[in-house]
Coordinates of C-alpha atoms and ligand atoms in Angstrom, one line a residue:
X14 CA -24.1 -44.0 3.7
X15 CA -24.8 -45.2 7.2
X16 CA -25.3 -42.1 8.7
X17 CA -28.8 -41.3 6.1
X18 CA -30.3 -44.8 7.9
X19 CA -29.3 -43.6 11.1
X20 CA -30.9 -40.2 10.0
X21 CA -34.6 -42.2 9.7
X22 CA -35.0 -44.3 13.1
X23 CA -34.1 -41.6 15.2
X24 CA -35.9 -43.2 17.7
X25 CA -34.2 -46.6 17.7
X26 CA -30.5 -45.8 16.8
X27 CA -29.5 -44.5 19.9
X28 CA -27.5 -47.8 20.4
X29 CA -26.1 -48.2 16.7
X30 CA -22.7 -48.4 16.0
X31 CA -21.4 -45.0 15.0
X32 CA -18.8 -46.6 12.8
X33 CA -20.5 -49.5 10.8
X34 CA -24.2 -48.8 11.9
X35 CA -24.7 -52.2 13.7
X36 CA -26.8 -52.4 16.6
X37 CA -25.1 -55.9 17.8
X38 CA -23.3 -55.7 21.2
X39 CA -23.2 -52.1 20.9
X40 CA -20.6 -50.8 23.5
X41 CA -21.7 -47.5 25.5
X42 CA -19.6 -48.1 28.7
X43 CA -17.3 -45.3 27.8
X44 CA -19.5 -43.5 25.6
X45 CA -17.8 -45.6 22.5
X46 CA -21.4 -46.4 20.9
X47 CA -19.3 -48.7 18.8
X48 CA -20.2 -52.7 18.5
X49 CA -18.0 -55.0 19.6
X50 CA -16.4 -55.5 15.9
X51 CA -15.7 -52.1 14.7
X52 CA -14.4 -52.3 19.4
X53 CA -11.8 -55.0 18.3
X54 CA -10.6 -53.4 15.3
X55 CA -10.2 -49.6 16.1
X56 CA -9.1 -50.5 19.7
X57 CA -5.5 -49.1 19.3
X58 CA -6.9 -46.3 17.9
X59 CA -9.0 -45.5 21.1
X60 CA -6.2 -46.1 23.4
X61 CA -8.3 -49.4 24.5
X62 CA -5.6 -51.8 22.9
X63 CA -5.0 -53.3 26.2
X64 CA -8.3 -54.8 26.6
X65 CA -8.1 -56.5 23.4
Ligands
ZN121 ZN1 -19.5 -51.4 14.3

């Protein structure tokens, strides 16, 4: 569903969230492009549950 939005600001989503589609706090450190939410609650999948 998100992806189609994504799909029409080319230009501008290259710091969205690739799991919810927010651009809030979007984290590229490690090449995550996740926001800071989706960050918190997938963490342990990532392998980044010791930074939470
Ligand atoms: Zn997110």
């Amino acid at each position: 569903m998100k992806m189609r939005y994504e799909l029409r600001q080319r230009g501008r989503g290259l710091r969205k969230c690739r799991i919810c589609g927010g651009s809030r706090a979007v984290i590229r450190s490690y090449k995550l492009y996740i926001c800071r939410r989706c960050f918190r609650e997938n963490a342990h999948n990532l392998g980044f549950d010791k930074l939470s």
